[in-house]
Short mmCIF file of C-alpha atoms in Angstrom, two decimals:
data_model
loop_
_atom_site.label_atom_id
_atom_site.label_comp_id
_atom_site.label_asym_id
_atom_site.label_seq_id
_atom_site.Cartn_x
_atom_site.Cartn_y
_atom_site.Cartn_z
CA MET A 30 0.00 0.00 0.00
CA ASP A 31 1.23 3.53 -0.65
CA GLU A 32 1.66 6.32 1.90
CA ALA A 33 -1.77 7.86 1.28
CA GLU A 34 -3.53 4.56 1.84
CA THR A 35 -1.67 3.63 5.01
CA ALA A 36 -1.26 7.01 6.70
CA PRO A 37 -2.16 6.68 10.39
CA GLY A 38 -4.62 8.85 12.22
CA VAL A 39 -8.08 7.53 11.27
CA SER A 40 -9.97 6.16 14.24
CA LEU A 41 -11.07 2.52 14.23
CA GLY A 42 -14.24 3.60 16.01
CA THR A 43 -16.53 2.27 13.25
CA LYS A 44 -16.84 -1.39 12.30
CA GLN A 45 -16.43 -0.70 8.59
CA GLY A 46 -12.87 -2.02 8.38
CA ALA A 47 -13.54 -5.08 10.50
CA GLU A 48 -16.63 -5.98 8.48
CA ALA A 49 -14.70 -5.65 5.23
CA ALA A 50 -12.04 -7.98 6.57
CA GLY A 51 -14.71 -10.48 7.65
CA ARG A 52 -13.17 -10.91 11.09
CA ASP A 53 -13.08 -9.24 14.47
CA TRP A 54 -10.14 -6.83 14.40
CA SER A 55 -11.16 -4.86 17.47
CA TRP A 56 -7.87 -5.84 19.16
CA VAL A 57 -5.68 -3.94 16.67
CA GLU A 58 -4.23 -0.62 17.80
CA ALA A 59 -6.43 2.18 16.44
CA SER A 60 -3.61 4.73 16.35
CA VAL A 61 -1.70 2.44 13.96
CA TRP A 62 -4.31 0.51 11.99
CA THR A 63 -6.80 2.70 10.13
CA ASP A 64 -10.12 1.47 8.77
CA ARG A 65 -8.62 1.42 5.28
CA MET A 66 -5.70 -0.73 6.45
CA VAL A 67 -7.96 -3.15 8.31
CA SER A 68 -10.12 -3.46 5.21
CA ALA A 69 -7.00 -4.32 3.21
CA LEU A 70 -6.30 -7.23 5.57
CA GLY A 71 -9.42 -8.91 4.27
CA ASN A 72 -9.37 -7.65 0.69
CA GLY A 73 -5.64 -8.03 0.14
CA VAL A 74 -2.93 -5.59 -0.95
CA LYS A 75 -1.21 -5.32 -4.31
CA GLY A 76 1.32 -8.11 -4.67
CA GLY A 77 0.40 -9.44 -1.22
CA ARG A 78 3.15 -7.38 0.42
CA TRP A 79 3.02 -4.37 2.71
CA PHE A 80 5.18 -1.26 2.33
CA SER A 81 5.81 1.98 4.24
CA LEU A 82 5.72 0.32 7.66
CA LEU A 83 8.75 1.91 9.27
CA ASP A 84 6.84 5.20 9.56
CA LYS A 85 4.25 3.39 11.63
CA VAL A 86 6.84 1.72 13.89
CA SER A 87 8.78 4.94 14.45
CA ALA A 88 5.77 7.18 15.07
CA VAL A 89 5.87 8.69 18.56
CA ALA A 90 2.21 7.72 19.03
CA THR A 91 3.04 4.06 18.33
CA LEU A 92 6.08 4.14 20.59
CA ASN A 93 4.01 5.71 23.36
CA VAL A 94 1.41 2.92 23.15
CA ALA A 95 4.27 0.42 23.18
CA TRP A 96 5.80 2.04 26.26
CA THR A 97 2.44 1.83 28.07
CA LYS A 98 2.27 -1.90 27.33
CA VAL A 99 5.89 -2.50 28.39
CA ARG A 100 5.38 -0.61 31.63
CA SER A 101 2.25 -2.61 32.48
CA ARG A 102 4.18 -5.89 32.19
CA ASP A 103 6.94 -4.80 34.57
CA GLY A 104 10.21 -6.73 34.19
CA ALA A 105 13.90 -6.52 35.07
CA ALA A 106 16.48 -4.17 33.59
CA GLY A 107 18.61 -5.24 30.63
CA VAL A 108 22.36 -4.87 30.13
CA ASP A 109 22.09 -1.07 30.22
CA GLY A 110 20.77 -1.22 33.78
CA GLN A 111 17.88 1.07 32.91
CA SER A 112 14.80 0.11 34.90
CA LEU A 113 11.23 0.96 34.01
CA GLU A 114 11.27 3.59 36.76
CA LYS A 115 14.31 5.33 35.29
CA PHE A 116 12.80 5.32 31.83
CA ALA A 117 9.50 6.68 33.13
CA ALA A 118 11.24 9.72 34.60
CA ARG A 119 12.21 10.91 31.10
CA SER A 120 9.92 8.85 28.90
CA GLU A 121 8.87 11.73 26.64
CA ASP A 122 12.49 12.58 25.78
CA TYR A 123 13.49 8.93 25.36
CA LEU A 124 10.56 8.17 23.04
CA ALA A 125 11.36 11.20 20.89
CA GLU A 126 15.00 10.05 20.66
CA LEU A 127 13.88 6.54 19.71
CA SER A 128 11.58 7.89 17.02
CA GLN A 129 14.36 10.01 15.54
CA SER A 130 16.92 7.21 15.54
CA LEU A 131 14.47 4.82 13.85
CA ARG A 132 13.61 7.34 11.15
CA ALA A 133 17.28 8.17 10.59
CA LYS A 134 18.11 4.42 10.52
CA THR A 135 20.75 4.92 13.21
CA TYR A 136 18.97 2.69 15.73
CA ARG A 137 21.06 -0.29 16.86
CA PRO A 138 19.88 -2.96 19.32
CA GLN A 139 21.84 -3.43 22.51
CA PRO A 140 23.03 -6.85 23.73
CA VAL A 141 20.55 -9.01 25.61
CA ARG A 142 21.22 -10.02 29.22
CA GLY A 143 21.21 -13.81 29.32
CA VAL A 144 19.94 -15.75 32.33
CA ASP A 145 18.92 -19.37 32.91
CA ILE A 146 15.52 -20.22 34.38
CA PRO A 147 14.65 -23.65 35.82
CA LYS A 148 12.51 -26.14 33.86
CA GLY A 149 10.15 -28.74 35.25
CA ASP A 150 12.49 -31.59 34.29
CA GLY A 151 15.33 -30.22 36.42
CA GLY A 152 17.14 -28.56 33.54
CA THR A 153 17.27 -24.90 32.60
CA ARG A 154 16.00 -22.76 29.77
CA PRO A 155 17.96 -19.76 28.46
CA LEU A 156 16.08 -16.49 28.74
CA GLY A 157 17.13 -13.14 27.32
CA ILE A 158 16.25 -9.97 29.24
CA PRO A 159 16.13 -7.16 26.67
CA ALA A 160 16.89 -3.53 27.43
CA VAL A 161 13.81 -1.40 28.04
CA ARG A 162 14.51 1.34 25.51
CA ARG A 163 16.50 -0.39 22.79
CA HIS A 164 14.55 -3.63 22.68
CA ARG A 165 11.29 -3.92 24.54
CA ILE A 166 9.62 -0.69 23.45
CA VAL A 167 10.66 -0.85 19.80
CA GLN A 168 9.84 -4.56 19.55
CA THR A 169 6.41 -3.88 21.04
CA ALA A 170 5.88 -1.08 18.50
CA MET A 171 6.95 -3.46 15.74
CA LYS A 172 4.49 -6.09 16.97
CA LEU A 173 1.66 -3.53 16.99
CA VAL A 174 2.38 -2.79 13.34
CA ILE A 175 3.10 -6.19 11.77
CA GLU A 176 1.09 -8.66 13.85
CA PRO A 177 -2.23 -8.10 11.99
CA ILE A 178 -0.46 -8.67 8.65
CA PHE A 179 0.49 -12.19 9.65
CA GLU A 180 -2.48 -12.86 11.93
CA VAL A 181 -4.89 -12.66 9.01
CA GLY A 182 -3.27 -15.73 7.47
CA PHE A 183 -2.83 -17.88 10.58
CA LEU A 184 -5.07 -20.94 10.80
CA GLU A 185 -7.74 -21.97 13.29
CA GLY A 186 -5.63 -24.79 14.74
CA SER A 187 -2.97 -22.38 16.02
CA TYR A 188 -3.66 -21.00 19.51
CA GLY A 189 -0.40 -19.84 21.09
CA PHE A 190 0.36 -16.15 21.57
CA ARG A 191 -2.49 -15.01 19.37
CA PRO A 192 -5.06 -12.28 20.13
CA GLY A 193 -8.25 -13.61 21.69
CA ARG A 194 -6.91 -17.18 21.96
CA GLY A 195 -5.30 -19.12 24.75
CA CYS A 196 -4.49 -22.45 26.34
CA HIS A 197 -8.06 -23.25 27.32
CA ASP A 198 -9.21 -22.77 23.72
CA ALA A 199 -6.59 -25.27 22.55
CA LEU A 200 -7.54 -27.73 25.32
CA ARG A 201 -11.23 -27.47 24.41
CA GLU A 202 -10.38 -28.26 20.79
CA VAL A 203 -8.41 -31.34 21.86
CA ASP A 204 -11.25 -32.47 24.14
CA LEU A 205 -13.76 -32.03 21.31
CA ALA A 206 -11.62 -33.95 18.82
CA ILE A 207 -11.20 -36.88 21.22
CA LYS A 208 -14.96 -37.01 21.83
CA GLU A 209 -15.51 -37.07 18.07
CA GLY A 210 -13.32 -40.16 17.74
CA PHE A 211 -9.90 -38.67 16.97
CA THR A 212 -8.24 -40.77 19.65
CA HIS A 213 -4.97 -41.81 17.96
CA VAL A 214 -2.66 -38.91 18.70
CA VAL A 215 0.72 -37.78 17.44
CA ASP A 216 2.38 -36.08 20.41
CA ALA A 217 5.24 -34.10 18.88
CA ASP A 218 8.04 -32.29 20.68
CA LEU A 219 10.46 -29.97 18.88
CA THR A 220 13.92 -29.98 20.43
CA ALA A 221 14.93 -26.46 21.59
CA TYR A 222 12.62 -24.88 19.00
CA PHE A 223 13.09 -21.24 19.97
CA ASP A 224 16.87 -21.70 19.98
CA SER A 225 17.07 -23.40 16.60
CA ILE A 226 14.84 -21.43 14.20
CA PRO A 227 16.99 -20.78 11.08
CA HIS A 228 17.35 -17.02 10.68
CA GLY A 229 17.55 -17.01 6.88
CA ARG A 230 14.43 -19.09 6.33
CA LEU A 231 12.51 -17.16 8.98
CA MET A 232 13.29 -13.85 7.30
CA GLU A 233 12.24 -15.25 3.93
CA ARG A 234 8.82 -15.94 5.45
CA VAL A 235 8.65 -12.46 6.95
CA GLU A 236 9.55 -10.85 3.62
CA GLU A 237 6.80 -12.74 1.82
CA LYS A 238 4.44 -10.25 3.49
CA VAL A 239 6.65 -7.28 4.46
CA SER A 240 8.68 -5.51 1.77
CA ASP A 241 9.67 -2.43 3.75
CA GLY A 242 13.45 -3.03 3.88
CA PRO A 243 14.18 -1.31 7.21
CA VAL A 244 11.56 -3.41 9.01
CA PRO A 245 13.16 -6.80 8.18
CA ASP A 246 16.53 -5.21 8.97
CA LEU A 247 15.29 -4.38 12.47
CA LEU A 248 14.10 -7.95 12.94
CA ARG A 249 17.47 -9.31 11.80
CA GLY A 250 19.21 -6.99 14.25
CA TRP A 251 17.20 -8.37 17.17
CA LEU A 252 17.72 -11.96 16.10
CA LYS A 253 21.48 -11.44 15.94
CA ALA A 254 21.80 -9.20 18.99
CA ASP A 255 24.70 -10.28 21.19
CA VAL A 256 23.91 -12.15 24.38
CA MET A 257 25.82 -11.26 27.54
CA ARG A 258 26.04 -13.54 30.56
CA GLY A 259 28.55 -12.38 33.15
CA THR A 260 31.84 -11.84 31.30
CA GLU A 261 30.75 -13.97 28.32
CA ARG A 262 29.44 -12.44 25.12
CA TRP A 263 28.39 -14.17 21.89
CA THR A 264 26.32 -13.65 18.74
CA PRO A 265 23.52 -16.19 18.12
CA THR A 266 23.47 -17.81 14.68
CA ALA A 267 19.96 -19.27 14.98
CA GLY A 268 16.87 -18.98 17.11
CA ALA A 269 14.47 -16.32 18.35
CA PRO A 270 15.51 -15.15 21.84
CA GLN A 271 13.11 -16.32 24.54
CA GLY A 272 12.05 -13.31 26.54
CA ALA A 273 11.94 -10.98 23.53
CA VAL A 274 8.56 -9.38 22.82
CA ILE A 275 8.69 -10.19 19.11
CA SER A 276 9.81 -13.83 19.43
CA PRO A 277 6.39 -15.53 19.89
CA LEU A 278 5.10 -13.88 16.70
CA LEU A 279 8.23 -14.89 14.78
CA ALA A 280 7.88 -18.45 16.12
CA ASN A 281 4.30 -18.61 14.82
CA ILE A 282 5.37 -17.20 11.46
CA TYR A 283 7.96 -19.95 11.06
CA LEU A 284 5.58 -22.80 11.97
CA HIS A 285 2.62 -21.48 9.96
CA PRO A 286 3.63 -23.46 6.84
CA LEU A 287 3.47 -26.64 8.93
CA ASP A 288 -0.09 -25.72 9.98
CA ALA A 289 -0.98 -25.11 6.34
CA ARG A 290 0.65 -28.34 5.15
CA MET A 291 -1.15 -30.53 7.67
CA ALA A 292 -4.48 -28.79 7.06
CA SER A 293 -4.13 -29.23 3.30
CA LEU A 294 -3.70 -32.98 3.87
CA GLY A 295 -6.82 -33.12 6.03
CA TYR A 296 -5.13 -33.64 9.40
CA ARG A 297 -6.58 -32.19 12.60
CA MET A 298 -3.66 -30.49 14.32
CA VAL A 299 -3.84 -28.33 17.44
CA ARG A 300 -0.78 -26.18 18.07
CA TYR A 301 0.18 -23.86 20.91
CA ALA A 302 3.49 -22.25 19.86
CA ASP A 303 5.93 -25.17 19.53
CA ASP A 304 3.72 -27.61 21.45
CA PHE A 305 1.36 -29.48 19.13
CA VAL A 306 -0.63 -32.68 18.66
CA VAL A 307 -2.17 -34.26 15.58
CA LEU A 308 -5.44 -36.08 16.32
CA CYS A 309 -6.39 -38.98 14.05
CA ARG A 310 -9.06 -41.68 13.77
CA SER A 311 -6.70 -44.63 13.34
CA ARG A 312 -3.18 -45.78 14.08
CA GLU A 313 -2.38 -45.89 10.37
CA GLU A 314 -3.50 -42.30 9.92
CA ALA A 315 -1.46 -41.21 12.95
CA ASP A 316 1.66 -42.98 11.67
CA ALA A 317 1.27 -41.25 8.30
CA ALA A 318 0.79 -37.89 10.06
CA LEU A 319 3.97 -38.38 12.09
CA ALA A 320 5.88 -39.22 8.91
CA GLU A 321 4.59 -36.02 7.32
CA VAL A 322 5.54 -33.92 10.36
CA SER A 323 8.98 -35.54 10.45
CA ARG A 324 9.64 -34.71 6.79
CA TRP A 325 8.57 -31.10 7.24
CA VAL A 326 10.65 -30.66 10.39
CA VAL A 327 13.82 -32.00 8.75
CA ASP A 328 13.27 -29.95 5.58
CA ASN A 329 12.94 -26.81 7.68
CA GLY A 330 16.05 -27.18 9.81
CA LEU A 331 14.36 -28.34 13.02
CA THR A 332 14.52 -31.54 15.09
CA LEU A 333 11.90 -33.74 16.71
CA HIS A 334 12.83 -34.98 20.18
CA PRO A 335 13.14 -38.78 19.75
CA GLN A 336 12.13 -39.63 23.33
CA LYS A 337 9.29 -37.12 23.59
CA THR A 338 7.60 -37.72 20.24
CA HIS A 339 5.27 -40.70 19.92
CA VAL A 340 1.97 -42.06 18.61
CA GLY A 341 -0.63 -43.57 20.94
CA ASP A 342 -4.29 -44.35 21.45
CA CYS A 343 -5.25 -42.03 24.29
CA ARG A 344 -8.10 -44.35 25.32
CA VAL A 345 -5.52 -46.88 26.45
CA ALA A 346 -3.54 -46.72 29.71
CA ALA A 347 0.12 -45.76 29.16
CA GLU A 348 -0.61 -44.54 25.61
CA GLY A 349 -1.82 -41.07 26.54
CA PHE A 350 -0.16 -37.73 25.90
CA ASP A 351 0.72 -34.51 27.69
CA PHE A 352 -0.51 -31.17 26.38
CA LEU A 353 -0.41 -27.74 28.01
CA GLY A 354 0.01 -29.05 31.54
CA TYR A 355 -2.60 -31.81 31.33
CA ARG A 356 -2.35 -35.57 30.83
CA PHE A 357 -4.89 -37.15 28.46
CA GLU A 358 -5.15 -40.90 29.04
CA ALA A 359 -7.68 -43.73 29.40
CA GLY A 360 -10.65 -41.44 28.84
CA ARG A 361 -9.60 -38.92 31.50
CA ARG A 362 -7.77 -35.64 31.74
CA TRP A 363 -5.71 -34.75 34.79
CA VAL A 364 -2.80 -32.51 35.78
CA ARG A 365 0.44 -34.01 34.55
CA LYS A 366 3.10 -34.98 37.08
CA LYS A 367 5.58 -32.32 35.98
CA SER A 368 2.98 -29.59 36.41
CA LEU A 369 2.12 -30.82 39.91
CA LYS A 370 5.79 -31.04 40.87
CA ARG A 371 6.49 -27.54 39.62
CA PHE A 372 3.51 -26.18 41.53
CA LYS A 373 4.50 -27.93 44.75
CA ASP A 374 8.06 -26.67 44.37
CA SER A 375 6.70 -23.13 44.13
CA ILE A 376 4.69 -23.67 47.32
CA ARG A 377 7.78 -25.06 49.05
CA GLU A 378 9.76 -22.00 48.02
CA LYS A 379 7.18 -19.64 49.51
CA THR A 380 6.81 -21.68 52.72
CA ARG A 381 10.43 -22.32 53.66
CA ARG A 382 10.71 -23.19 57.35
CA THR A 383 13.37 -20.50 57.72
CA ARG A 384 11.04 -17.79 56.46
CA GLY A 385 10.45 -15.27 59.21
CA ASP A 386 7.45 -13.41 57.80
CA SER A 387 4.06 -13.34 59.46
CA LEU A 388 1.40 -15.81 58.42
CA ALA A 389 -0.64 -12.97 56.92
CA ARG A 390 2.24 -11.94 54.67
CA ILE A 391 2.94 -15.53 53.60
CA VAL A 392 -0.73 -16.10 52.79
CA ALA A 393 -0.76 -12.88 50.74
CA ASP A 394 2.27 -14.22 48.86
CA LEU A 395 0.69 -17.63 48.24
CA ASN A 396 -2.80 -16.54 47.21
CA PRO A 397 -2.08 -15.12 43.72
CA MET A 398 -0.24 -18.32 42.80
CA LEU A 399 -3.02 -20.54 44.19
CA GLN A 400 -5.68 -18.51 42.41
CA GLY A 401 -3.77 -18.64 39.12
CA TRP A 402 -3.33 -22.41 39.38
CA SER A 403 -7.01 -22.83 40.22
CA GLY A 404 -8.03 -20.78 37.22
CA TYR A 405 -5.86 -22.69 34.78
CA PHE A 406 -6.42 -26.23 36.10
CA LYS A 407 -10.10 -25.79 36.91
CA HIS A 408 -10.92 -28.92 34.89
CA ALA A 409 -8.56 -31.13 36.87
CA TYR A 410 -9.83 -34.16 38.79
CA LYS A 411 -11.54 -32.98 42.00
CA THR A 412 -9.32 -34.88 44.46
CA GLU A 413 -6.25 -32.99 43.24
CA PHE A 414 -7.60 -29.75 44.70
CA SER A 415 -8.17 -31.07 48.22
CA SER A 416 -4.81 -32.88 48.12
CA LEU A 417 -2.96 -29.67 47.25
CA ASP A 418 -4.87 -27.76 49.93
CA GLY A 419 -3.66 -30.30 52.47
CA PHE A 420 -0.09 -30.04 51.19
CA THR A 421 -0.13 -26.25 51.50
CA ARG A 422 -1.49 -26.32 55.05
CA ARG A 423 1.10 -28.93 56.12
CA ARG A 424 3.84 -26.67 54.81
CA LEU A 425 2.41 -23.73 56.75
CA ARG A 426 2.12 -25.74 59.96
CA ALA A 427 5.75 -26.84 59.70
CA LEU A 428 6.79 -23.23 59.17
CA LEU A 429 4.74 -22.01 62.15
CA ARG A 430 6.12 -24.79 64.33
CA LYS A 431 9.63 -23.72 63.42
CA GLN A 432 8.86 -20.08 64.20
CA GLN A 433 7.64 -21.11 67.66
CA LYS A 434 10.78 -23.23 68.13
CA ARG A 435 8.82 -26.44 68.50
CA PRO A 436 10.71 -29.68 67.73
CA ASP A 437 10.29 -32.23 64.94
CA PHE A 438 9.42 -32.03 61.23
CA GLY A 439 6.52 -34.49 61.30
CA ASN A 440 2.88 -33.74 60.80
CA ARG A 441 1.78 -34.04 64.43
CA PRO A 442 -1.86 -34.29 65.64
CA SER A 443 -1.25 -31.31 67.89
CA ASP A 444 -0.54 -29.17 64.83
CA HIS A 445 -4.15 -29.51 63.73
CA ILE A 446 -5.25 -28.37 67.18
CA ASN A 447 -2.87 -25.43 67.26
CA TRP A 448 -3.54 -24.44 63.64
CA PRO A 449 -6.82 -25.95 62.39
CA ASN A 450 -7.98 -25.51 58.83
CA ALA A 451 -10.35 -22.79 60.00
CA SER A 452 -7.42 -20.69 61.23
CA PHE A 453 -5.93 -20.58 57.74
CA ALA A 454 -9.32 -19.77 56.27
CA LYS A 455 -9.61 -16.91 58.76
CA GLU A 456 -6.25 -15.59 57.53
CA GLY A 457 -7.70 -15.60 54.00
CA LEU A 458 -5.76 -18.55 52.56
CA PHE A 459 -7.22 -19.37 49.14
CA ALA A 460 -8.75 -22.87 49.17
CA LEU A 461 -8.49 -24.72 45.87
CA HIS A 462 -11.15 -27.25 46.79
CA HIS A 463 -13.75 -24.62 47.68
CA ALA A 464 -12.99 -22.66 44.49
CA HIS A 465 -13.44 -25.85 42.44
CA LEU A 466 -16.82 -26.57 44.07
CA ALA A 467 -17.97 -23.01 43.52
CA ALA A 468 -16.94 -23.15 39.85
CA ARG A 469 -18.85 -26.41 39.35
CA HIS A 470 -22.01 -25.04 40.93
CA SER A 471 -21.88 -21.90 38.81
CA ARG A 472 -21.89 -23.84 35.51
#
């Protein structure tokens, strides 16, 4: 589209653009996406490629929206040491400087601060903490501008990191497919997907839709930004840095052709980022689907994890599969062991016996985590809620016993007298079991 067609400033207050596109585009940023641009998402643009996008990314209005979003997410400082608070003190000046450097093409990304975060299997996952000004804000502005261009082509079976979609939508689709008889499942696991995406092929897919040269150049700069961990510094040759705002969108762009390939062959695939399953009606169909996935993965420079990829009939014990924290097996769905272990480890961390805080403060620390777990795993088997409630209260009793310098680690009968369940309820401790019952009765 030319400058006149894509100039920002028209409000998205009417539904004209969304109706023309045939979809709900109410989530797009009105200061960036005009009615005419939204209409073009549905009607198409000349040559299928978008131009003149850098002006949208570098606009102070776009950067200001991006800064608001970055600030709302909080987060640690990057290698420059600039916190959100420091940026906020001079945000107007910093945003104007960013806008100018982007327009003048003098913007350069700073290195990413590398850290390792624990995984449920005992290993670690590399995470990059980007600088507030040089990475997070500009990447968020970029996402505001280019996400709708790619979103319009993404398929129904893709649920991860997409507007208006989430884990529960993907889980509902899996549940529905199983009930309809798609019980032979390909459970696929990509080895270190985010770390292994080939840069060249990824950028080819980006440039199929975006022909504004400076925009792909910015994306390349972020992909190749140096990583710093302590005194070490290196330049990545593949992958989209985990922790970067733009990485989930890039990850979806790279796997979209797999979605399209499987859909064109009639397979029912449900994908959440790099976690996906293919649901089939027979073992033969599932074996053929796995062969197709394997070919695509190899051809696109990725690797399937040999121990974590398998085909099974989820109606049969020991042939089930894990997906988004749940285990599907023998006609049931329950919280998978790794998810339970991770959750219990988080409770242990917040209820260390050496913790000297008051019970009220500890409960206030626990409740958001308990509420979040309850909300996500609300479809778990009912006994899991009461079991976890008991685990949490035992941890609190041990902590309180330690604070009062009482001996022994064991769960003693006197503990229930000194600190009955009602005492924790009085302190406001969130009860998973009660929340589960209330949710069931409200259906």
